[in-house]
PDB file of C-alpha atoms in Angstrom:
ATOM      1  CA  GLU X   1      23.907 -32.268  23.581  1.00 54.00           C
ATOM      2  CA  ALA X   2      26.002 -32.664  26.997  1.00 55.00           C
ATOM      3  CA  ASP X   3      24.532 -33.394  30.309  1.00 91.00           C
ATOM      4  CA  ILE X   4      25.026 -30.817  32.413  1.00 96.00           C
ATOM      5  CA  TYR X   5      22.373 -28.688  34.498  1.00 96.00           C
ATOM      6  CA  GLN X   6      22.370 -25.841  36.505  1.00 97.00           C
ATOM      7  CA  THR X   7      19.774 -24.220  38.489  1.00 97.00           C
ATOM      8  CA  PRO X   8      18.254 -21.479  38.568  1.00 97.00           C
ATOM      9  CA  ARG X   9      18.476 -20.169  35.480  1.00 96.00           C
ATOM     10  CA  TYR X  10      17.893 -16.867  36.576  1.00 96.00           C
ATOM     11  CA  LEU X  11      18.014 -15.149  40.061  1.00 97.00           C
ATOM     12  CA  VAL X  12      17.196 -11.860  41.364  1.00 97.00           C
ATOM     13  CA  ILE X  13      17.798 -11.322  45.226  1.00 95.00           C
ATOM     14  CA  GLY X  14      18.818  -8.759  47.602  1.00 95.00           C
ATOM     15  CA  THR X  15      21.839  -7.923  49.132  1.00 96.00           C
ATOM     16  CA  GLY X  16      23.507  -9.975  52.116  1.00 95.00           C
ATOM     17  CA  LYS X  17      21.300 -13.019  51.016  1.00 95.00           C
ATOM     18  CA  LYS X  18      23.405 -16.474  51.386  1.00 95.00           C
ATOM     19  CA  ILE X  19      22.865 -17.802  47.545  1.00 96.00           C
ATOM     20  CA  THR X  20      23.735 -21.498  46.392  1.00 97.00           C
ATOM     21  CA  LEU X  21      24.225 -21.964  42.540  1.00 97.00           C
ATOM     22  CA  GLU X  22      23.247 -25.697  41.513  1.00 98.00           C
ATOM     23  CA  CYS X  23      25.315 -27.534  38.957  1.00 98.00           C
ATOM     24  CA  SER X  24      24.906 -31.416  38.042  1.00 98.00           C
ATOM     25  CA  GLN X  25      26.205 -33.417  35.367  1.00 97.00           C
ATOM     26  CA  THR X  26      25.414 -36.742  34.349  1.00 95.00           C
ATOM     27  CA  MET X  27      28.534 -37.884  32.228  1.00 94.00           C
ATOM     28  CA  GLY X  28      30.717 -38.998  35.234  1.00 93.00           C
ATOM     29  CA  HIS X  29      33.252 -36.690  34.277  1.00 95.00           C
ATOM     30  CA  ASP X  30      36.085 -36.086  37.059  1.00 94.00           C
ATOM     31  CA  LYS X  31      37.111 -32.464  36.106  1.00 95.00           C
ATOM     32  CA  MET X  32      34.697 -29.403  36.609  1.00 96.00           C
ATOM     33  CA  TYR X  33      34.586 -25.858  36.372  1.00 96.00           C
ATOM     34  CA  TRP X  34      32.992 -22.535  37.515  1.00 97.00           C
ATOM     35  CA  TYR X  35      33.349 -19.429  35.183  1.00 96.00           C
ATOM     36  CA  GLN X  36      31.929 -15.984  35.770  1.00 95.00           C
ATOM     37  CA  GLN X  37      30.812 -14.131  32.486  1.00 93.00           C
ATOM     38  CA  ASP X  38      29.241 -10.770  31.754  1.00 88.00           C
ATOM     39  CA  PRO X  39      26.916 -11.067  29.220  1.00 79.00           C
ATOM     40  CA  GLY X  40      28.734 -11.450  25.655  1.00 81.00           C
ATOM     41  CA  MET X  41      31.910 -11.054  27.325  1.00 87.00           C
ATOM     42  CA  GLU X  42      35.144 -13.377  28.090  1.00 89.00           C
ATOM     43  CA  LEU X  43      35.461 -16.063  30.905  1.00 92.00           C
ATOM     44  CA  HIS X  44      37.305 -15.862  33.745  1.00 92.00           C
ATOM     45  CA  LEU X  45      37.597 -19.152  36.047  1.00 93.00           C
ATOM     46  CA  ILE X  46      36.803 -18.664  39.549  1.00 94.00           C
ATOM     47  CA  HIS X  47      36.776 -22.242  40.645  1.00 95.00           C
ATOM     48  CA  TYR X  48      37.989 -25.866  39.454  1.00 94.00           C
ATOM     49  CA  SER X  49      37.921 -29.341  40.585  1.00 95.00           C
ATOM     50  CA  TYR X  50      39.694 -32.544  39.794  1.00 92.00           C
ATOM     51  CA  GLY X  51      37.230 -34.782  41.688  1.00 94.00           C
ATOM     52  CA  VAL X  52      35.787 -35.703  44.614  1.00 95.00           C
ATOM     53  CA  ASN X  53      37.272 -33.332  47.589  1.00 95.00           C
ATOM     54  CA  SER X  54      39.562 -31.615  45.584  1.00 94.00           C
ATOM     55  CA  THR X  55      38.708 -27.820  45.252  1.00 95.00           C
ATOM     56  CA  GLU X  56      40.777 -24.780  43.660  1.00 93.00           C
ATOM     57  CA  LYS X  57      40.552 -21.384  43.143  1.00 92.00           C
ATOM     58  CA  GLY X  58      40.551 -20.067  39.497  1.00 90.00           C
ATOM     59  CA  ASP X  59      42.162 -16.706  38.226  1.00 83.00           C
ATOM     60  CA  LEU X  60      39.956 -14.755  39.109  1.00 81.00           C
ATOM     61  CA  SER X  61      39.480 -13.520  42.985  1.00 76.00           C
ATOM     62  CA  SER X  62      36.320 -14.682  43.679  1.00 79.00           C
ATOM     63  CA  GLU X  63      34.275 -14.440  47.209  1.00 88.00           C
ATOM     64  CA  SER X  64      32.252 -17.350  46.631  1.00 93.00           C
ATOM     65  CA  THR X  65      33.317 -21.074  47.668  1.00 94.00           C
ATOM     66  CA  VAL X  66      32.510 -24.589  46.283  1.00 96.00           C
ATOM     67  CA  SER X  67      32.676 -28.256  47.386  1.00 96.00           C
ATOM     68  CA  ARG X  68      32.708 -31.541  45.103  1.00 97.00           C
ATOM     69  CA  ILE X  69      31.284 -33.873  48.076  1.00 97.00           C
ATOM     70  CA  ARG X  70      30.070 -36.294  44.495  1.00 96.00           C
ATOM     71  CA  THR X  71      31.227 -36.715  41.276  1.00 96.00           C
ATOM     72  CA  GLU X  72      28.180 -35.525  39.474  1.00 97.00           C
ATOM     73  CA  HIS X  73      27.530 -32.317  42.044  1.00 97.00           C
ATOM     74  CA  PHE X  74      29.921 -29.000  41.819  1.00 98.00           C
ATOM     75  CA  PRO X  75      27.884 -26.491  43.797  1.00 98.00           C
ATOM     76  CA  LEU X  76      28.670 -22.589  44.265  1.00 97.00           C
ATOM     77  CA  THR X  77      27.669 -20.616  47.399  1.00 96.00           C
ATOM     78  CA  LEU X  78      28.150 -17.137  47.915  1.00 93.00           C
ATOM     79  CA  GLU X  79      27.647 -16.461  51.663  1.00 93.00           C
ATOM     80  CA  SER X  80      26.588 -12.423  51.502  1.00 94.00           C
ATOM     81  CA  ALA X  81      25.667 -11.383  47.864  1.00 93.00           C
ATOM     82  CA  ARG X  82      26.527  -8.160  46.698  1.00 94.00           C
ATOM     83  CA  PRO X  83      25.596  -6.304  43.769  1.00 94.00           C
ATOM     84  CA  SER X  84      29.467  -6.705  42.661  1.00 92.00           C
ATOM     85  CA  HIS X  85      28.181 -10.499  42.371  1.00 94.00           C
ATOM     86  CA  THR X  86      25.816  -9.805  39.638  1.00 95.00           C
ATOM     87  CA  SER X  87      27.018 -11.460  36.712  1.00 95.00           C
ATOM     88  CA  GLN X  88      26.351 -14.271  34.767  1.00 95.00           C
ATOM     89  CA  TYR X  89      27.854 -18.267  36.304  1.00 96.00           C
ATOM     90  CA  LEU X  90      28.616 -20.969  33.795  1.00 96.00           C
ATOM     91  CA  CYS X  91      29.787 -24.336  35.036  1.00 97.00           C
ATOM     92  CA  ALA X  92      31.648 -26.855  32.780  1.00 97.00           C
ATOM     93  CA  SER X  93      32.620 -30.693  33.184  1.00 97.00           C
ATOM     94  CA  SER X  94      35.266 -32.719  31.150  1.00 94.00           C
ATOM     95  CA  GLU X  95      37.096 -35.943  31.131  1.00 90.00           C
ATOM     96  CA  GLY X  96      39.481 -37.036  33.837  1.00 84.00           C
ATOM     97  CA  GLY X  97      42.614 -39.093  33.097  1.00 83.00           C
ATOM     98  CA  ARG X  98      45.048 -38.187  30.414  1.00 85.00           C
ATOM     99  CA  ASP X  99      44.730 -35.253  28.772  1.00 85.00           C
ATOM    100  CA  ARG X 100      43.602 -35.966  24.814  1.00 87.00           C
ATOM    101  CA  GLY X 101      42.635 -32.441  24.432  1.00 89.00           C
ATOM    102  CA  GLN X 102      38.749 -33.552  25.756  1.00 92.00           C
ATOM    103  CA  PRO X 103      36.660 -30.394  25.662  1.00 94.00           C
ATOM    104  CA  GLN X 104      34.582 -29.007  28.110  1.00 95.00           C
ATOM    105  CA  HIS X 105      31.018 -29.512  27.910  1.00 96.00           C
ATOM    106  CA  PHE X 106      28.844 -26.212  29.528  1.00 97.00           C
ATOM    107  CA  GLY X 107      25.215 -25.774  31.060  1.00 97.00           C
ATOM    108  CA  ASP X 108      23.396 -23.148  30.260  1.00 95.00           C
ATOM    109  CA  GLY X 109      24.448 -20.866  33.180  1.00 96.00           C
ATOM    110  CA  THR X 110      22.965 -19.055  35.910  1.00 97.00           C
ATOM    111  CA  ARG X 111      22.384 -15.209  35.259  1.00 96.00           C
ATOM    112  CA  LEU X 112      22.637 -13.577  38.656  1.00 96.00           C
ATOM    113  CA  SER X 113      21.114 -10.087  39.600  1.00 96.00           C
ATOM    114  CA  ILE X 114      22.023  -8.911  43.177  1.00 96.00           C
ATOM    115  CA  LEU X 115      19.427  -5.354  44.591  1.00 94.00           C
TER     116      LEU X 115
ATOM    117  CA  ALA B   1      52.685 -15.169  29.322  1.00 76.00           C
ATOM    118  CA  GLN B   2      49.971 -17.307  27.675  1.00 85.00           C
ATOM    119  CA  SER B   3      47.316 -15.765  25.657  1.00 91.00           C
ATOM    120  CA  VAL B   4      44.787 -15.877  23.078  1.00 95.00           C
ATOM    121  CA  ALA B   5      43.594 -12.776  21.006  1.00 96.00           C
ATOM    122  CA  GLN B   6      40.769 -12.437  18.879  1.00 97.00           C
ATOM    123  CA  PRO B   7      41.699  -9.607  17.111  1.00 96.00           C
ATOM    124  CA  GLU B   8      37.578  -8.424  15.715  1.00 96.00           C
ATOM    125  CA  ASP B   9      35.424  -7.713  18.258  1.00 95.00           C
ATOM    126  CA  GLN B  10      32.716  -8.313  15.655  1.00 97.00           C
ATOM    127  CA  VAL B  11      32.173 -10.089  12.070  1.00 98.00           C
ATOM    128  CA  ASN B  12      29.515  -9.103   9.437  1.00 98.00           C
ATOM    129  CA  VAL B  13      28.861 -11.044   6.440  1.00 98.00           C
ATOM    130  CA  ALA B  14      26.170 -11.875   4.193  1.00 98.00           C
ATOM    131  CA  GLU B  15      24.432 -15.057   3.945  1.00 98.00           C
ATOM    132  CA  GLY B  16      25.725 -17.754   1.254  1.00 97.00           C
ATOM    133  CA  ASN B  17      29.468 -15.930   1.686  1.00 98.00           C
ATOM    134  CA  PRO B  18      32.298 -17.746   3.234  1.00 98.00           C
ATOM    135  CA  LEU B  19      33.077 -16.158   6.531  1.00 97.00           C
ATOM    136  CA  THR B  20      36.419 -16.426   8.942  1.00 98.00           C
ATOM    137  CA  VAL B  21      36.799 -15.688  12.406  1.00 98.00           C
ATOM    138  CA  LYS B  22      40.640 -15.033  13.444  1.00 98.00           C
ATOM    139  CA  CYS B  23      42.382 -16.487  16.405  1.00 98.00           C
ATOM    140  CA  THR B  24      46.260 -16.595  17.037  1.00 97.00           C
ATOM    141  CA  TYR B  25      47.590 -17.379  20.383  1.00 96.00           C
ATOM    142  CA  SER B  26      50.713 -17.051  22.700  1.00 94.00           C
ATOM    143  CA  VAL B  27      51.518 -20.790  24.267  1.00 89.00           C
ATOM    144  CA  SER B  28      54.714 -22.558  24.620  1.00 84.00           C
ATOM    145  CA  GLY B  29      55.095 -25.898  23.049  1.00 85.00           C
ATOM    146  CA  ASN B  30      52.155 -27.527  21.127  1.00 88.00           C
ATOM    147  CA  PRO B  31      48.968 -26.665  22.826  1.00 93.00           C
ATOM    148  CA  TYR B  32      45.540 -27.923  22.058  1.00 95.00           C
ATOM    149  CA  LEU B  33      43.409 -25.761  20.251  1.00 97.00           C
ATOM    150  CA  PHE B  34      39.402 -25.420  20.363  1.00 97.00           C
ATOM    151  CA  TRP B  35      36.926 -23.637  19.011  1.00 98.00           C
ATOM    152  CA  TYR B  36      33.251 -23.027  20.985  1.00 98.00           C
ATOM    153  CA  VAL B  37      30.232 -21.046  19.998  1.00 97.00           C
ATOM    154  CA  GLN B  38      27.944 -19.607  22.116  1.00 96.00           C
ATOM    155  CA  TYR B  39      23.740 -18.511  21.362  1.00 94.00           C
ATOM    156  CA  PRO B  40      22.040 -16.157  23.615  1.00 91.00           C
ATOM    157  CA  ASN B  41      21.500 -17.222  27.166  1.00 88.00           C
ATOM    158  CA  ARG B  42      23.060 -20.548  26.598  1.00 91.00           C
ATOM    159  CA  GLY B  43      26.524 -21.903  27.845  1.00 93.00           C
ATOM    160  CA  LEU B  44      28.900 -22.647  25.241  1.00 95.00           C
ATOM    161  CA  GLN B  45      29.185 -25.461  22.846  1.00 96.00           C
ATOM    162  CA  PHE B  46      31.916 -27.228  21.623  1.00 96.00           C
ATOM    163  CA  LEU B  47      32.616 -26.864  18.141  1.00 97.00           C
ATOM    164  CA  LEU B  48      35.748 -28.407  17.022  1.00 97.00           C
ATOM    165  CA  LYS B  49      39.577 -29.025  17.983  1.00 96.00           C
ATOM    166  CA  TYR B  50      43.111 -29.516  16.516  1.00 96.00           C
ATOM    167  CA  ILE B  51      45.335 -31.894  18.903  1.00 94.00           C
ATOM    168  CA  THR B  52      47.882 -33.185  16.278  1.00 91.00           C
ATOM    169  CA  GLY B  53      47.834 -33.966  12.166  1.00 90.00           C
ATOM    170  CA  ASP B  54      46.185 -32.402   8.973  1.00 92.00           C
ATOM    171  CA  ASN B  55      46.002 -28.573   9.712  1.00 94.00           C
ATOM    172  CA  LEU B  56      42.469 -28.479   8.609  1.00 96.00           C
ATOM    173  CA  VAL B  57      40.161 -30.074  10.918  1.00 97.00           C
ATOM    174  CA  LYS B  58      36.367 -30.230  10.731  1.00 96.00           C
ATOM    175  CA  GLY B  59      33.478 -29.742  13.033  1.00 95.00           C
ATOM    176  CA  SER B  60      30.214 -28.986  14.194  1.00 93.00           C
ATOM    177  CA  TYR B  61      27.330 -27.444  11.874  1.00 93.00           C
ATOM    178  CA  GLY B  62      29.894 -27.482   8.538  1.00 96.00           C
ATOM    179  CA  PHE B  63      32.752 -25.302  10.544  1.00 97.00           C
ATOM    180  CA  GLU B  64      36.258 -26.273  10.016  1.00 98.00           C
ATOM    181  CA  ALA B  65      39.716 -24.413  11.037  1.00 98.00           C
ATOM    182  CA  GLU B  66      42.767 -24.099   9.735  1.00 97.00           C
ATOM    183  CA  PHE B  67      46.437 -24.489  11.949  1.00 96.00           C
ATOM    184  CA  ASN B  68      49.123 -22.653  11.206  1.00 96.00           C
ATOM    185  CA  LYS B  69      52.224 -23.600  13.191  1.00 93.00           C
ATOM    186  CA  SER B  70      54.447 -20.519  11.838  1.00 93.00           C
ATOM    187  CA  GLN B  71      51.939 -18.067  12.308  1.00 95.00           C
ATOM    188  CA  THR B  72      50.427 -19.597  15.607  1.00 95.00           C
ATOM    189  CA  SER B  73      46.719 -18.961  14.495  1.00 97.00           C
ATOM    190  CA  PHE B  74      43.928 -21.239  14.254  1.00 98.00           C
ATOM    191  CA  HIS B  75      41.613 -19.397  12.227  1.00 98.00           C
ATOM    192  CA  LEU B  76      37.641 -20.493  11.994  1.00 98.00           C
ATOM    193  CA  LYS B  77      35.990 -20.810   8.930  1.00 98.00           C
ATOM    194  CA  LYS B  78      32.875 -21.726   6.853  1.00 98.00           C
ATOM    195  CA  PRO B  79      32.479 -21.735   3.216  1.00 97.00           C
ATOM    196  CA  SER B  80      28.719 -20.774   3.282  1.00 97.00           C
ATOM    197  CA  ALA B  81      27.601 -18.455   6.079  1.00 98.00           C
ATOM    198  CA  LEU B  82      23.919 -19.001   7.344  1.00 98.00           C
ATOM    199  CA  VAL B  83      21.715 -16.513   9.208  1.00 97.00           C
ATOM    200  CA  SER B  84      21.448 -19.323  12.355  1.00 97.00           C
ATOM    201  CA  ASP B  85      25.155 -18.721  12.513  1.00 97.00           C
ATOM    202  CA  SER B  86      25.009 -15.678  14.059  1.00 98.00           C
ATOM    203  CA  ALA B  87      26.430 -16.264  17.876  1.00 97.00           C
ATOM    204  CA  LEU B  88      29.450 -15.248  19.834  1.00 97.00           C
ATOM    205  CA  TYR B  89      32.567 -17.546  19.009  1.00 98.00           C
ATOM    206  CA  PHE B  90      35.517 -18.077  21.720  1.00 98.00           C
ATOM    207  CA  CYS B  91      38.597 -19.374  20.290  1.00 97.00           C
ATOM    208  CA  ALA B  92      40.556 -21.664  23.215  1.00 97.00           C
ATOM    209  CA  VAL B  93      43.952 -23.120  24.049  1.00 95.00           C
ATOM    210  CA  ARG B  94      45.221 -25.694  26.620  1.00 92.00           C
ATOM    211  CA  VAL B  95      48.749 -26.932  27.048  1.00 89.00           C
ATOM    212  CA  PRO B  96      48.645 -30.742  26.883  1.00 87.00           C
ATOM    213  CA  GLY B  97      48.341 -32.023  30.489  1.00 83.00           C
ATOM    214  CA  GLY B  98      47.677 -28.731  31.910  1.00 82.00           C
ATOM    215  CA  PHE B  99      44.153 -28.146  34.129  1.00 81.00           C
ATOM    216  CA  LYS B 100      43.381 -24.718  32.636  1.00 87.00           C
ATOM    217  CA  THR B 101      42.009 -23.726  29.450  1.00 92.00           C
ATOM    218  CA  ILE B 102      42.460 -20.353  28.324  1.00 92.00           C
ATOM    219  CA  PHE B 103      39.864 -18.451  26.418  1.00 94.00           C
ATOM    220  CA  GLY B 104      39.905 -15.516  24.060  1.00 95.00           C
ATOM    221  CA  ALA B 105      37.833 -12.573  24.532  1.00 94.00           C
ATOM    222  CA  GLY B 106      35.254 -13.613  22.189  1.00 96.00           C
ATOM    223  CA  THR B 107      33.942 -12.195  18.289  1.00 97.00           C
ATOM    224  CA  ARG B 108      30.413 -12.292  17.594  1.00 97.00           C
ATOM    225  CA  LEU B 109      29.589 -12.965  13.930  1.00 98.00           C
ATOM    226  CA  PHE B 110      26.203 -11.402  12.326  1.00 98.00           C
ATOM    227  CA  VAL B 111      25.204 -12.950   9.410  1.00 98.00           C
ATOM    228  CA  LYS B 112      22.916 -11.032   7.004  1.00 97.00           C
ATOM    229  CA  ALA B 113      19.998 -12.274   4.947  1.00 96.00           C
TER     230      ALA B 113
END
């Protein structure tokens, strides 16, 4: 079982609130990712990081921001939540270095509902 | 454009029968190929991958996948399905050295007792 943790697992919150979704991994992986997934649907990459102090936007435009101050920690923040942000957010990580086909390891996700 | 297709939204199979979940891809070069499984309220779990070599790769939980370069396919298989195999399965590809992994839309597998 991969050691990557997401909190909270579920969050129901009102419009306009600031939200931070936490993601931590204990594997020392350099690469980390955030995906948005409507339940049972395809994954959309919204942010990724090569390592500390590196962050990039993914394919799906997102109003969220991320930071990578420590290797093990990759939080995602929504400054002002809206109902359109309702979704499941999955965090993942993978080994750095030369690409040898390393798979991604996923957390169990945060299911976010904005009222 | 690079893409992954899982042509079946849903696959139904009886327990004990063989199962196949199909995947085709459109990616230049010789990509890395992956299968992941997702159970309800969980993240994706890695099942197996193809890097190079033998076209039949074996993975977790008795699953295997067959790579066919000429058909650009990477179908997931299992000789004898279990009810507990019921889940959502994702095929994924990555160009070697690239950062982005492209996921298919997923195929829901139902195994009936």
